[in-house]
mmCIF file with all atom_site columns, C-alpha atoms in Angstrom:
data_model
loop_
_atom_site.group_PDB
_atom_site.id
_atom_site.type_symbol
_atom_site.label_atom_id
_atom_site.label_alt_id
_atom_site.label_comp_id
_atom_site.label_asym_id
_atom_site.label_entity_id
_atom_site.label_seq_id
_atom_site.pdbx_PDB_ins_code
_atom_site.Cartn_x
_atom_site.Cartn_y
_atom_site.Cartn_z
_atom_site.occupancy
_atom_site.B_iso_or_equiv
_atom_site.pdbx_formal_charge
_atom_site.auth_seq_id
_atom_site.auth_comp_id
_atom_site.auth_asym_id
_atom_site.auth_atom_id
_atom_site.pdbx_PDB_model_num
ATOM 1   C CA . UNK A 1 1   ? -15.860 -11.314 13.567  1.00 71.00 ? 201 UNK A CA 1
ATOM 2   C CA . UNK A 1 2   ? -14.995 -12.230 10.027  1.00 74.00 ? 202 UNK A CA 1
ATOM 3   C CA . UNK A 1 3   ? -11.452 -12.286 8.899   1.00 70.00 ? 203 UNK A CA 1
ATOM 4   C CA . UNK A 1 4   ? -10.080 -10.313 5.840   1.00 71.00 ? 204 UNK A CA 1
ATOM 5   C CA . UNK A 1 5   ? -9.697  -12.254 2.648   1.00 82.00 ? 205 UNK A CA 1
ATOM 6   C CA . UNK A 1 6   ? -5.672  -11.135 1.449   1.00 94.00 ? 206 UNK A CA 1
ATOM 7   C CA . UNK A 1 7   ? -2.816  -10.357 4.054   1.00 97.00 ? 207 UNK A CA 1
ATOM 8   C CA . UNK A 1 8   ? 0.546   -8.308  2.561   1.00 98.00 ? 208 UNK A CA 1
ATOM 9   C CA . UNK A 1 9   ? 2.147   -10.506 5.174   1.00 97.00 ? 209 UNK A CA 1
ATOM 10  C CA . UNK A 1 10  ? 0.809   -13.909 4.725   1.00 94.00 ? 210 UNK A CA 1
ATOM 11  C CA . UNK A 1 11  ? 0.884   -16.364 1.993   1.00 85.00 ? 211 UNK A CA 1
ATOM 12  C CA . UNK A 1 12  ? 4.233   -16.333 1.287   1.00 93.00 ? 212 UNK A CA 1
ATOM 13  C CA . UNK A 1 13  ? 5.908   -19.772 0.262   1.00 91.00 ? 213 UNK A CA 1
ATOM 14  C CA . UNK A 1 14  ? 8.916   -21.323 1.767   1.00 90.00 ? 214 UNK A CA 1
ATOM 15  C CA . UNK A 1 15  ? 10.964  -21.070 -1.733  1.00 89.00 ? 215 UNK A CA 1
ATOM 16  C CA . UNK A 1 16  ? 10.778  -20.029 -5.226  1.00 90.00 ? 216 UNK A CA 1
ATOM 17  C CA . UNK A 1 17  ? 12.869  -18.567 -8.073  1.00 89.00 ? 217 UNK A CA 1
ATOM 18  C CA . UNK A 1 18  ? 10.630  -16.065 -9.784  1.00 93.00 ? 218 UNK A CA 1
ATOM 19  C CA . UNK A 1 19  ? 9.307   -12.559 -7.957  1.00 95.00 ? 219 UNK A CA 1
ATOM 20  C CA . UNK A 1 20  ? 6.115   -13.667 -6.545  1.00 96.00 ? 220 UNK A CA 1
ATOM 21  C CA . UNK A 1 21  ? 3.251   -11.308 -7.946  1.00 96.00 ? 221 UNK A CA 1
ATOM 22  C CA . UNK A 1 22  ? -0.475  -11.014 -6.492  1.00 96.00 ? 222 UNK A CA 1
ATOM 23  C CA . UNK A 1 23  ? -2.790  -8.920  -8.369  1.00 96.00 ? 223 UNK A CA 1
ATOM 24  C CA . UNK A 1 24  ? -4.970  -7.888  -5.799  1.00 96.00 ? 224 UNK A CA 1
ATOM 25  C CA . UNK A 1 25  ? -6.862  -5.078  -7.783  1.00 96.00 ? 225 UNK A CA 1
ATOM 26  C CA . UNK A 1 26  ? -7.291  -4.611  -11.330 1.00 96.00 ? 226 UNK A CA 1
ATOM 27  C CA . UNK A 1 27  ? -10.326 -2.313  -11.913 1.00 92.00 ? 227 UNK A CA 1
ATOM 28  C CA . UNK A 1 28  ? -10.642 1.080   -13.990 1.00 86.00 ? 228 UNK A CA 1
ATOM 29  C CA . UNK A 1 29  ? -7.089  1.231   -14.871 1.00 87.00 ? 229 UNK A CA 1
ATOM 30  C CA . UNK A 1 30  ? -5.775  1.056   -11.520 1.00 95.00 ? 230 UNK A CA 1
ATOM 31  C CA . UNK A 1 31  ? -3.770  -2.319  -10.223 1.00 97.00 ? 231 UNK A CA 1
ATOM 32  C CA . UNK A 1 32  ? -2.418  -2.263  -6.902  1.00 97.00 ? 232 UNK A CA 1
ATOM 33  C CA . UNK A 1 33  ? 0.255   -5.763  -6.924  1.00 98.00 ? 233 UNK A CA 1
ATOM 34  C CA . UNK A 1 34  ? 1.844   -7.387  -3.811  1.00 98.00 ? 234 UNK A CA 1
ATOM 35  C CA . UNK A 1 35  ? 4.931   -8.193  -4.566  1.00 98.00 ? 235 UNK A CA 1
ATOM 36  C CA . UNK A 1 36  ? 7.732   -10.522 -3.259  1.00 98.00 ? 236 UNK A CA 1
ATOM 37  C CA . UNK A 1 37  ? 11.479  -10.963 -4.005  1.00 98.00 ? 237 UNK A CA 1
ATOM 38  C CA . UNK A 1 38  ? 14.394  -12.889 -2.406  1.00 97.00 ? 238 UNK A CA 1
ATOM 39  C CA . UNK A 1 39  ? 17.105  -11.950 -4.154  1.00 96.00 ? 239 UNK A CA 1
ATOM 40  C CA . UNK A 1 40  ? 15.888  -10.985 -7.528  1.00 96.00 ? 240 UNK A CA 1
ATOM 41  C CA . UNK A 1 41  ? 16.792  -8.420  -9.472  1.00 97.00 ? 241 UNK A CA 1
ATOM 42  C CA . UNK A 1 42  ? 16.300  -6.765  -13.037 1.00 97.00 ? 242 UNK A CA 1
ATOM 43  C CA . UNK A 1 43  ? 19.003  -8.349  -15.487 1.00 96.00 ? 243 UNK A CA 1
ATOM 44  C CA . UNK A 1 44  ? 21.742  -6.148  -15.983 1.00 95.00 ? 244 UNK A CA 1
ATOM 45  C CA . UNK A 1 45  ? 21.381  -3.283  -19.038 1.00 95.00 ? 245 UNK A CA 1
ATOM 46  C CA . UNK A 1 46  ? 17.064  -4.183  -18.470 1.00 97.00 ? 246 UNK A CA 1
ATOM 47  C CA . UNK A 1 47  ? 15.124  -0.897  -17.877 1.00 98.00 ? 247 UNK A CA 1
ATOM 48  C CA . UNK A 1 48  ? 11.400  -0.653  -17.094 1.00 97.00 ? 248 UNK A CA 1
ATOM 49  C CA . UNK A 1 49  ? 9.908   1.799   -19.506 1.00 98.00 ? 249 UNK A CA 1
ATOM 50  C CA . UNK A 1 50  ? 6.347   1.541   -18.587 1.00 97.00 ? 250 UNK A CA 1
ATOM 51  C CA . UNK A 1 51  ? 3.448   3.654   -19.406 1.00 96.00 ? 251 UNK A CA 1
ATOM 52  C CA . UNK A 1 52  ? 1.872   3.266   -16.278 1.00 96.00 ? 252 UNK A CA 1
ATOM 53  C CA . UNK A 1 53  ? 2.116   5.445   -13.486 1.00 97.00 ? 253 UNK A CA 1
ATOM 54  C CA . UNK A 1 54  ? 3.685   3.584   -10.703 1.00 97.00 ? 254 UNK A CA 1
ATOM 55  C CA . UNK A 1 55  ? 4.233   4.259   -7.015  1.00 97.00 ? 255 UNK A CA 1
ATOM 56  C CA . UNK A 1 56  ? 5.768   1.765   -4.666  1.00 98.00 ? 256 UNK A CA 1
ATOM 57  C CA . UNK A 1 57  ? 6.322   0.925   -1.121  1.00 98.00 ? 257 UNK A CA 1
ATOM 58  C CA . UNK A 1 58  ? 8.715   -1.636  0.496   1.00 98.00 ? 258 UNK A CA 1
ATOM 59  C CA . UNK A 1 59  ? 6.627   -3.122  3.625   1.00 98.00 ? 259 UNK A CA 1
ATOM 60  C CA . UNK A 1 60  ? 9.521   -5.249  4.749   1.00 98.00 ? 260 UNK A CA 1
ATOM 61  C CA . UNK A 1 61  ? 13.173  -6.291  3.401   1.00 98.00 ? 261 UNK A CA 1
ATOM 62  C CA . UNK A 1 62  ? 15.292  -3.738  1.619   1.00 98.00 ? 262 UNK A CA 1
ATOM 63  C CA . UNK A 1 63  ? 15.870  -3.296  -2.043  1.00 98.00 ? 263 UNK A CA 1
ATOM 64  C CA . UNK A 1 64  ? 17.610  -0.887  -4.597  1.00 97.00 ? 264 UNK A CA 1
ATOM 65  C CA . UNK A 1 65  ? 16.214  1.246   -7.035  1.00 97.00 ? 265 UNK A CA 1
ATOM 66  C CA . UNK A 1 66  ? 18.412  2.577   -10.227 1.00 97.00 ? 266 UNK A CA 1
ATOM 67  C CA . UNK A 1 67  ? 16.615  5.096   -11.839 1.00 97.00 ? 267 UNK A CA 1
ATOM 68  C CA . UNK A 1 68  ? 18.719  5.683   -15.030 1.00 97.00 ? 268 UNK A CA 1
ATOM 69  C CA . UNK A 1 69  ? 20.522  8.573   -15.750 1.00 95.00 ? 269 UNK A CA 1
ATOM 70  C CA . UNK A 1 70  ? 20.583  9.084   -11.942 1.00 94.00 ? 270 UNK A CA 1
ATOM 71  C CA . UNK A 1 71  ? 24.481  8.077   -10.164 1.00 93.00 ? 271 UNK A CA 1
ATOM 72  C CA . UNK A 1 72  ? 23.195  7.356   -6.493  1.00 95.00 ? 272 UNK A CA 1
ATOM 73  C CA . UNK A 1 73  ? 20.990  4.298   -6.302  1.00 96.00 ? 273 UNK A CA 1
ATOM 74  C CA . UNK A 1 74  ? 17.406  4.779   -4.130  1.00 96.00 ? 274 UNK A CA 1
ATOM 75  C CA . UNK A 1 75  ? 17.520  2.649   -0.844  1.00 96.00 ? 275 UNK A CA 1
ATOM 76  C CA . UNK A 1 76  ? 14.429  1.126   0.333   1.00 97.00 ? 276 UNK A CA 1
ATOM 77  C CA . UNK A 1 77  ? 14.101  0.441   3.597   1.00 96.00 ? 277 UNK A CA 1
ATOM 78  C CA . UNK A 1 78  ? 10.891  -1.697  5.414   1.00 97.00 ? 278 UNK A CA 1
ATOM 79  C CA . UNK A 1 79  ? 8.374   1.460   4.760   1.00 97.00 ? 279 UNK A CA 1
ATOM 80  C CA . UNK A 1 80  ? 9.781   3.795   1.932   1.00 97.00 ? 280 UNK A CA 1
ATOM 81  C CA . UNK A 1 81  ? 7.772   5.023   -1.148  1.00 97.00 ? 281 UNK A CA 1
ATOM 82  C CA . UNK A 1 82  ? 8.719   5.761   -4.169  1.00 97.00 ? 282 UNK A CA 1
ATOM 83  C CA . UNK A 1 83  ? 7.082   7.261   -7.281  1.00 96.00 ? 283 UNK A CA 1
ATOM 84  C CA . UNK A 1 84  ? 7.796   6.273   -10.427 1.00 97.00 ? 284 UNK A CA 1
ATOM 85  C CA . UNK A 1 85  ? 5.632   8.758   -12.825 1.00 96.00 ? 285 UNK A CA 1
ATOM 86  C CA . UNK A 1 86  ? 5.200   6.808   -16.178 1.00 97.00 ? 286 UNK A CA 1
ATOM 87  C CA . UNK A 1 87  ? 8.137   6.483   -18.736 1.00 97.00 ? 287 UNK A CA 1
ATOM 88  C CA . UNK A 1 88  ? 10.566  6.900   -15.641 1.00 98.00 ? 288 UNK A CA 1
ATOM 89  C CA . UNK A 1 89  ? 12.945  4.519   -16.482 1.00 98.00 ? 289 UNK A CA 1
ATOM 90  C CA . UNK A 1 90  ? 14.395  1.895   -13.916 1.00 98.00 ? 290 UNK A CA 1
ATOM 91  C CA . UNK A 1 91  ? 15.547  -1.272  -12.523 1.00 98.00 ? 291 UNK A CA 1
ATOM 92  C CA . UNK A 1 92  ? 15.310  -3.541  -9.070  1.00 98.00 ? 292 UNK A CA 1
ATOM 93  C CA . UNK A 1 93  ? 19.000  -3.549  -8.627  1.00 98.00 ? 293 UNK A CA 1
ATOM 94  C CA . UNK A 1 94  ? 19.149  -5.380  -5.691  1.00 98.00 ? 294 UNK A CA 1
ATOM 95  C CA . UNK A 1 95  ? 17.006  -6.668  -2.826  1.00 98.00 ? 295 UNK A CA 1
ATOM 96  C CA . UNK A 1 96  ? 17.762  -8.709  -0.021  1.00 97.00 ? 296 UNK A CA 1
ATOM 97  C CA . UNK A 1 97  ? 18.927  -12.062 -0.509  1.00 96.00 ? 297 UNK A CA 1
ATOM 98  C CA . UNK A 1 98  ? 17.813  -13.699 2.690   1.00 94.00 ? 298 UNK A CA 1
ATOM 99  C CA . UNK A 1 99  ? 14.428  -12.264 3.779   1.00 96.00 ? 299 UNK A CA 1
ATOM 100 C CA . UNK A 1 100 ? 11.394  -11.780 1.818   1.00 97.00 ? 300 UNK A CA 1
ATOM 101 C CA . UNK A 1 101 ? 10.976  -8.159  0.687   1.00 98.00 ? 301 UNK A CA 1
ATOM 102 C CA . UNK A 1 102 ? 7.585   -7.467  0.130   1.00 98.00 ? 302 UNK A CA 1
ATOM 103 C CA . UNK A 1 103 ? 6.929   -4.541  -2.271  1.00 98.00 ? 303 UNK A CA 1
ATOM 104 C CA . UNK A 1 104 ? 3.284   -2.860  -2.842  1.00 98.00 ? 304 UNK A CA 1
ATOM 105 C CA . UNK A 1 105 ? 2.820   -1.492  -6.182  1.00 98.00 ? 305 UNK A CA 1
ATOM 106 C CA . UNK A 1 106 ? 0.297   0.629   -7.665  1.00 98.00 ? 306 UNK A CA 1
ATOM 107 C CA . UNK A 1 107 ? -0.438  1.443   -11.047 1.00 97.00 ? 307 UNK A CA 1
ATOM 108 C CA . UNK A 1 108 ? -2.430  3.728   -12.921 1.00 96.00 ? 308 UNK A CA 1
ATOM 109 C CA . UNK A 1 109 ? -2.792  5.162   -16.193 1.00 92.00 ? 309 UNK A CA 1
ATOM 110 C CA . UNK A 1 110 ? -3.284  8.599   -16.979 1.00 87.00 ? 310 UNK A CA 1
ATOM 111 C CA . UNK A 1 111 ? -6.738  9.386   -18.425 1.00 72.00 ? 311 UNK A CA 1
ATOM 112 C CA . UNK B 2 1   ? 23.073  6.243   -1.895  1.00 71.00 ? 209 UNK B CA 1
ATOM 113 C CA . UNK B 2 2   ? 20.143  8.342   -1.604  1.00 74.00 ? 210 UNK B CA 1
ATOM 114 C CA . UNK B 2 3   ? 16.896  7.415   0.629   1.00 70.00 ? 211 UNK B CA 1
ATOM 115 C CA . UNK B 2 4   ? 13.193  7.299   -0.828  1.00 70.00 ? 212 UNK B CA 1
ATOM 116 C CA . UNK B 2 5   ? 11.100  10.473  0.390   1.00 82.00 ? 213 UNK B CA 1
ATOM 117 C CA . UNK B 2 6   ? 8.508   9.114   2.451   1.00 94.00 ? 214 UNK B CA 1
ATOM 118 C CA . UNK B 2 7   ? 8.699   6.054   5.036   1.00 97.00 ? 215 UNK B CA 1
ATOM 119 C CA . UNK B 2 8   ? 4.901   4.587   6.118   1.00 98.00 ? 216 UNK B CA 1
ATOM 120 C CA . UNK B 2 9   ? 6.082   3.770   9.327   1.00 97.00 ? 217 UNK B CA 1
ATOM 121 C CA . UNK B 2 10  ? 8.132   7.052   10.673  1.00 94.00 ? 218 UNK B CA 1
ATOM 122 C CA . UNK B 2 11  ? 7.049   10.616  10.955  1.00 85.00 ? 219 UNK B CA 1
ATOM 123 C CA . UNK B 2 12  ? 4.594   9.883   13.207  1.00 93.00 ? 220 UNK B CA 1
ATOM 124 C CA . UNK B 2 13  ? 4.173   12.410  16.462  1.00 90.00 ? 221 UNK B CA 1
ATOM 125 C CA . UNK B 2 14  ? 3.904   11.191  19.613  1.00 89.00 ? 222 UNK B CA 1
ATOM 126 C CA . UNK B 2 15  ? 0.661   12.647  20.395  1.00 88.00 ? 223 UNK B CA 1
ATOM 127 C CA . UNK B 2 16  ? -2.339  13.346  18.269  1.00 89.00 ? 224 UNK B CA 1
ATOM 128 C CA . UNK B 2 17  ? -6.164  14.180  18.513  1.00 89.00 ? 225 UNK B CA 1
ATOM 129 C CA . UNK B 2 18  ? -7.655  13.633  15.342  1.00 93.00 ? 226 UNK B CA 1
ATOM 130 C CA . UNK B 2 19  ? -6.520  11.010  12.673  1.00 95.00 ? 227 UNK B CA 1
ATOM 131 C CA . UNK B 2 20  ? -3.153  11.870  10.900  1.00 96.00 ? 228 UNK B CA 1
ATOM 132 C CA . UNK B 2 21  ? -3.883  11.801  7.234   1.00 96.00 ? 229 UNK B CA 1
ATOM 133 C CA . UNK B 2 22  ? -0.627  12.193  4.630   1.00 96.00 ? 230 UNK B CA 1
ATOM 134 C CA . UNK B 2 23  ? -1.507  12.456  0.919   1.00 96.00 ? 231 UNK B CA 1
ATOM 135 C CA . UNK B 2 24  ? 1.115   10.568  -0.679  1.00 96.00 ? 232 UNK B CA 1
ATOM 136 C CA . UNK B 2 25  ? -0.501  10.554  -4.458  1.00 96.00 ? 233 UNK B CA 1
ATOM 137 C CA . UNK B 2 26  ? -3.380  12.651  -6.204  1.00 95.00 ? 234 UNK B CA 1
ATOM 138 C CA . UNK B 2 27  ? -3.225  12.163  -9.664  1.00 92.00 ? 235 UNK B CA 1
ATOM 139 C CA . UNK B 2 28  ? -5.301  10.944  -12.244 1.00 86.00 ? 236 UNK B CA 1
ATOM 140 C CA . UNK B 2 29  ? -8.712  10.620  -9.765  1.00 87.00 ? 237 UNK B CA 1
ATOM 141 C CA . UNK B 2 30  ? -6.115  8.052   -8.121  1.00 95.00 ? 238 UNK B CA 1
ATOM 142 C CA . UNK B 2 31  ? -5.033  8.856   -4.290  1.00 97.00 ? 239 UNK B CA 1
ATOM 143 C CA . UNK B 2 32  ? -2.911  6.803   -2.042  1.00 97.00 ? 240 UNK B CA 1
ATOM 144 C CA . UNK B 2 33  ? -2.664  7.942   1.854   1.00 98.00 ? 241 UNK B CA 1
ATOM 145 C CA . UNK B 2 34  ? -1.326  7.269   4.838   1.00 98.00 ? 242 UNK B CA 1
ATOM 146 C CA . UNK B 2 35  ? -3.402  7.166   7.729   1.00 98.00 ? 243 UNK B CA 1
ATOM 147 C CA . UNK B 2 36  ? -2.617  6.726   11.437  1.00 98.00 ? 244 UNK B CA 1
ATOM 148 C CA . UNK B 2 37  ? -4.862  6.081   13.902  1.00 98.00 ? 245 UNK B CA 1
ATOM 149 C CA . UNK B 2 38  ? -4.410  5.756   18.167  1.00 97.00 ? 246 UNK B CA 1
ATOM 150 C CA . UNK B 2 39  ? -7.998  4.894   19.030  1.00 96.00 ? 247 UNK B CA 1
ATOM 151 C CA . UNK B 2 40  ? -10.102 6.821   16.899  1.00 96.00 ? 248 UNK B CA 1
ATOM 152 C CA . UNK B 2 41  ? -13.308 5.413   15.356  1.00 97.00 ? 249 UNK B CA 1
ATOM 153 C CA . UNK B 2 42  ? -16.110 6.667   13.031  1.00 97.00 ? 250 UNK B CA 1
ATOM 154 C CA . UNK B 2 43  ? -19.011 8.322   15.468  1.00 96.00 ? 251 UNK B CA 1
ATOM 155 C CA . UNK B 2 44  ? -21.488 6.005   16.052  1.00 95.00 ? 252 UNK B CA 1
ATOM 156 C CA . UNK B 2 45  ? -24.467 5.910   13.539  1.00 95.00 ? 253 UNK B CA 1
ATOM 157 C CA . UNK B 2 46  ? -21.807 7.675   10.752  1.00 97.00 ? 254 UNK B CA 1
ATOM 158 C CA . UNK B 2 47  ? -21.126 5.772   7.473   1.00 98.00 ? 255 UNK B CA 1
ATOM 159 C CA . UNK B 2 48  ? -18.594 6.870   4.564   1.00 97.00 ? 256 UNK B CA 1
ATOM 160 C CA . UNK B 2 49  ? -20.634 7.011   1.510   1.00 98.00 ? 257 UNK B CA 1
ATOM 161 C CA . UNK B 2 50  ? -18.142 7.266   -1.157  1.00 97.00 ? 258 UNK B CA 1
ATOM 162 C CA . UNK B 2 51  ? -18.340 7.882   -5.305  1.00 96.00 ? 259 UNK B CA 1
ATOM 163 C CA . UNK B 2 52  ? -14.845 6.676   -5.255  1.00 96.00 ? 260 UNK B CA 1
ATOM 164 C CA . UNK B 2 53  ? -13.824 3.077   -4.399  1.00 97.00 ? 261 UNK B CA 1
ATOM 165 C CA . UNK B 2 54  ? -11.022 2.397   -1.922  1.00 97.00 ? 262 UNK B CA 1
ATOM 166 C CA . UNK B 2 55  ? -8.764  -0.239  -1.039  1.00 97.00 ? 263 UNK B CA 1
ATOM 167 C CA . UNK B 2 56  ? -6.943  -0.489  2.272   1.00 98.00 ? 264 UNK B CA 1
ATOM 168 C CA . UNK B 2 57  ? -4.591  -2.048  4.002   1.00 98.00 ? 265 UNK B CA 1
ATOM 169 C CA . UNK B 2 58  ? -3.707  -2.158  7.572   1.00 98.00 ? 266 UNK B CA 1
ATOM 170 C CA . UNK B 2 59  ? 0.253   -2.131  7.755   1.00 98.00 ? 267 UNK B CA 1
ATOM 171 C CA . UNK B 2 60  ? 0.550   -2.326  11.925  1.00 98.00 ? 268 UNK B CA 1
ATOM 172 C CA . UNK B 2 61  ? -1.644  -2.327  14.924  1.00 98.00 ? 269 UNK B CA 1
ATOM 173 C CA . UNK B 2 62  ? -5.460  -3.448  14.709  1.00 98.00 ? 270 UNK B CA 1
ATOM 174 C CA . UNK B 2 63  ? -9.147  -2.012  13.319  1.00 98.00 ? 271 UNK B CA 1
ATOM 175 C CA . UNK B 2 64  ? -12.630 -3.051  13.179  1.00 97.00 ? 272 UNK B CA 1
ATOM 176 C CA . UNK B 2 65  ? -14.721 -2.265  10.059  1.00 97.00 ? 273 UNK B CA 1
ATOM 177 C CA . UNK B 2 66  ? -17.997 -2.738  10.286  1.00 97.00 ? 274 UNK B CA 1
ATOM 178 C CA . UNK B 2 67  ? -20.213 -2.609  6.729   1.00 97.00 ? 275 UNK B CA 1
ATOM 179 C CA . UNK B 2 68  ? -23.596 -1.253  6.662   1.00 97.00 ? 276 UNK B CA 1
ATOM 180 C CA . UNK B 2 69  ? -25.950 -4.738  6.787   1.00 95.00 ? 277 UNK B CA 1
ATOM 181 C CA . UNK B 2 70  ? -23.452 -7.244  7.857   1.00 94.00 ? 278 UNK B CA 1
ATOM 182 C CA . UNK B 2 71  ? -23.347 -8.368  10.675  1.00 93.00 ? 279 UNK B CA 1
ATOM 183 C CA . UNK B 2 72  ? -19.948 -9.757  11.718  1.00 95.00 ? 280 UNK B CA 1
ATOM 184 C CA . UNK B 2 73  ? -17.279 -6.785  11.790  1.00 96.00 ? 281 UNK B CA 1
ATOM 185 C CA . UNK B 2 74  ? -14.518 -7.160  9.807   1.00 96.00 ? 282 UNK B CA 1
ATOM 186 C CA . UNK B 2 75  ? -11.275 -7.440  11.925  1.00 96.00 ? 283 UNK B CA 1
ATOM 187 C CA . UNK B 2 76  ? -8.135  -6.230  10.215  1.00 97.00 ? 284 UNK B CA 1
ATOM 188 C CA . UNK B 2 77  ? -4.570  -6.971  11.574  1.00 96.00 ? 285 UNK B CA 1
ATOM 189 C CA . UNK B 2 78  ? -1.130  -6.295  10.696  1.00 97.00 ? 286 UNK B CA 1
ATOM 190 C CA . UNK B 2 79  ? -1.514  -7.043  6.990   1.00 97.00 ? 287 UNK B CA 1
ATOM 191 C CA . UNK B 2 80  ? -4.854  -7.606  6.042   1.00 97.00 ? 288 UNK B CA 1
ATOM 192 C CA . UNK B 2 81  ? -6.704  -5.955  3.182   1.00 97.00 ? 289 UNK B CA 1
ATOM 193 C CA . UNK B 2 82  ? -9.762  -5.242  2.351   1.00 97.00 ? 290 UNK B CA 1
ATOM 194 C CA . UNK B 2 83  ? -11.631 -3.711  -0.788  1.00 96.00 ? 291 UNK B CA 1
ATOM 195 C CA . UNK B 2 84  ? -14.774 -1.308  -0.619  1.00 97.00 ? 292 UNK B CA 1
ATOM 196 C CA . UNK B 2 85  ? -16.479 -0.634  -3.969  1.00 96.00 ? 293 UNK B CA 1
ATOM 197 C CA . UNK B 2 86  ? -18.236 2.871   -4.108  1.00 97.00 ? 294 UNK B CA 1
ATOM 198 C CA . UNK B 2 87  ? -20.904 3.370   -2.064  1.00 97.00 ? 295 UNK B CA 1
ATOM 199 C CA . UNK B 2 88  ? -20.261 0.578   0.361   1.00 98.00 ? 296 UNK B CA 1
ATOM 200 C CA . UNK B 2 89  ? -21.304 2.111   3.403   1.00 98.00 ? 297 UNK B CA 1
ATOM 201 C CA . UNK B 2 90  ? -18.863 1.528   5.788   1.00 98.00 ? 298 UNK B CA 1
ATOM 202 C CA . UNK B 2 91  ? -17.452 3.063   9.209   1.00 98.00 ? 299 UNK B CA 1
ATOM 203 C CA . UNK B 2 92  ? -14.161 2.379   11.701  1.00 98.00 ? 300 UNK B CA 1
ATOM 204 C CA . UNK B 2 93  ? -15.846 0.635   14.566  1.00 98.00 ? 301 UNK B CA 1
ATOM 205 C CA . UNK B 2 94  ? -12.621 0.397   16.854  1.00 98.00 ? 302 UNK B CA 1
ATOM 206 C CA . UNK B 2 95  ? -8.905  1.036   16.172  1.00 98.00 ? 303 UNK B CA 1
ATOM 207 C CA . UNK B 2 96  ? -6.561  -0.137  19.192  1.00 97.00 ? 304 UNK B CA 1
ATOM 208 C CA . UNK B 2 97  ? -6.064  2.066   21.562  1.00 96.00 ? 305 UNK B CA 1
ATOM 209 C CA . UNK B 2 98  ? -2.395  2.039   22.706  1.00 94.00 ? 306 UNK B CA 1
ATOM 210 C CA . UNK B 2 99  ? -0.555  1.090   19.488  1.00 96.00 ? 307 UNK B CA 1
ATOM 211 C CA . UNK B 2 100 ? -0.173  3.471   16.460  1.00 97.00 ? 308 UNK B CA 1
ATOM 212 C CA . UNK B 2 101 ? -2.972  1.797   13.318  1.00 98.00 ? 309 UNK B CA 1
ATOM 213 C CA . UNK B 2 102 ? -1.352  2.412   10.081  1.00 98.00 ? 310 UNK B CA 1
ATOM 214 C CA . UNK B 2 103 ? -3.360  2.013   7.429   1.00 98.00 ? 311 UNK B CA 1
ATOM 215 C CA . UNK B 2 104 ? -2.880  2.540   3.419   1.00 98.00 ? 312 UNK B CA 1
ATOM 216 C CA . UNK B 2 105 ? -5.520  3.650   1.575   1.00 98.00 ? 313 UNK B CA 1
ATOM 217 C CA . UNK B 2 106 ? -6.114  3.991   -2.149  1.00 98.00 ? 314 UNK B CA 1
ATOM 218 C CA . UNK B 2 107 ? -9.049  5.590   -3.535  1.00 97.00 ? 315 UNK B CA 1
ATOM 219 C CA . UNK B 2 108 ? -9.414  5.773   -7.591  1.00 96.00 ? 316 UNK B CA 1
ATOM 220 C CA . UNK B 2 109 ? -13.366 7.014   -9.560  1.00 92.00 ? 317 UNK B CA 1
ATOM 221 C CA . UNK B 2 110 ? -14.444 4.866   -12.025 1.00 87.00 ? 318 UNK B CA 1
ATOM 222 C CA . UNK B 2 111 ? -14.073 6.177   -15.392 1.00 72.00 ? 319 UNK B CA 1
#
């Protein structure tokens, strides 16, 4: 048996400052990213305005999601999806500060 | 604080015959789903065929993949990801039997 070559889990190292991003496809306008933060968060007053589709899950960790205009910020638990149609704007308010939360992110553009 | 719509890893029954597949995104020629698998594998001799590509990722349990003129399967675990271009013939050799296989699928067309 063969193993596979990329695991969400895996790969992961022991410290660093910036998210940790792993393209893992980029083909036909369609990226799917592994993601992983340990505390980071979007600066304060920085929105995502993107023009890209997005839809994300959280595999494991937690993090919160402001989308803006909206009061109540999204919790995402190990396993929650969220979709972020383009131009939805938003920012990674929060995620765990001592476990990795690993996010998986897809992107696409409307043809 | 409000909770995201869909978790990967919940809503899943306790019994089921057939593969559970939940279409999380169709849009664009881009779809992401959820599947979940106790045991079920592609009939013997069956291969997908498929005009779109797909990308998957197994998010708990255990599969085999086996591609059409390779000889070693392909053994996924808890985290592993693989990539199929179109038309990669591939089937599900073996999924484990006793544990719930989640799997994450995105399929986009080429343009």
């Amino acid at each position: 048996m063969s193993r596979a070559p990329f695991n969400l889990f895996r790969d992961i190292p022991k410290e660093f400052n910036q998210e940790l991003v792993a393209k893992l496809i980029d083909q036909d306008a369609v990226r799917v990213e592994r993601i992983v933060s340990r505390g980071q968060a979007s600066p304060m007053g920085f929105w995502y305005d993107q023009e890209e589709h997005e839809w994300v899950a959280v595999l494991a960790g937690m993090a919160h999601l402001q989308i803006k205009g909206v009061e109540q910020l999204v919790m995402l638990h190990a396993g929650d999806t969220y979709h972020l149609p383009a131009h939805t704007k938003h920012r990674v308010a929060w995620t765990a500060p001592n476990e990795d939360t690993i996010w998986l992110a897809v992107h696409w553009k409307s043809k």
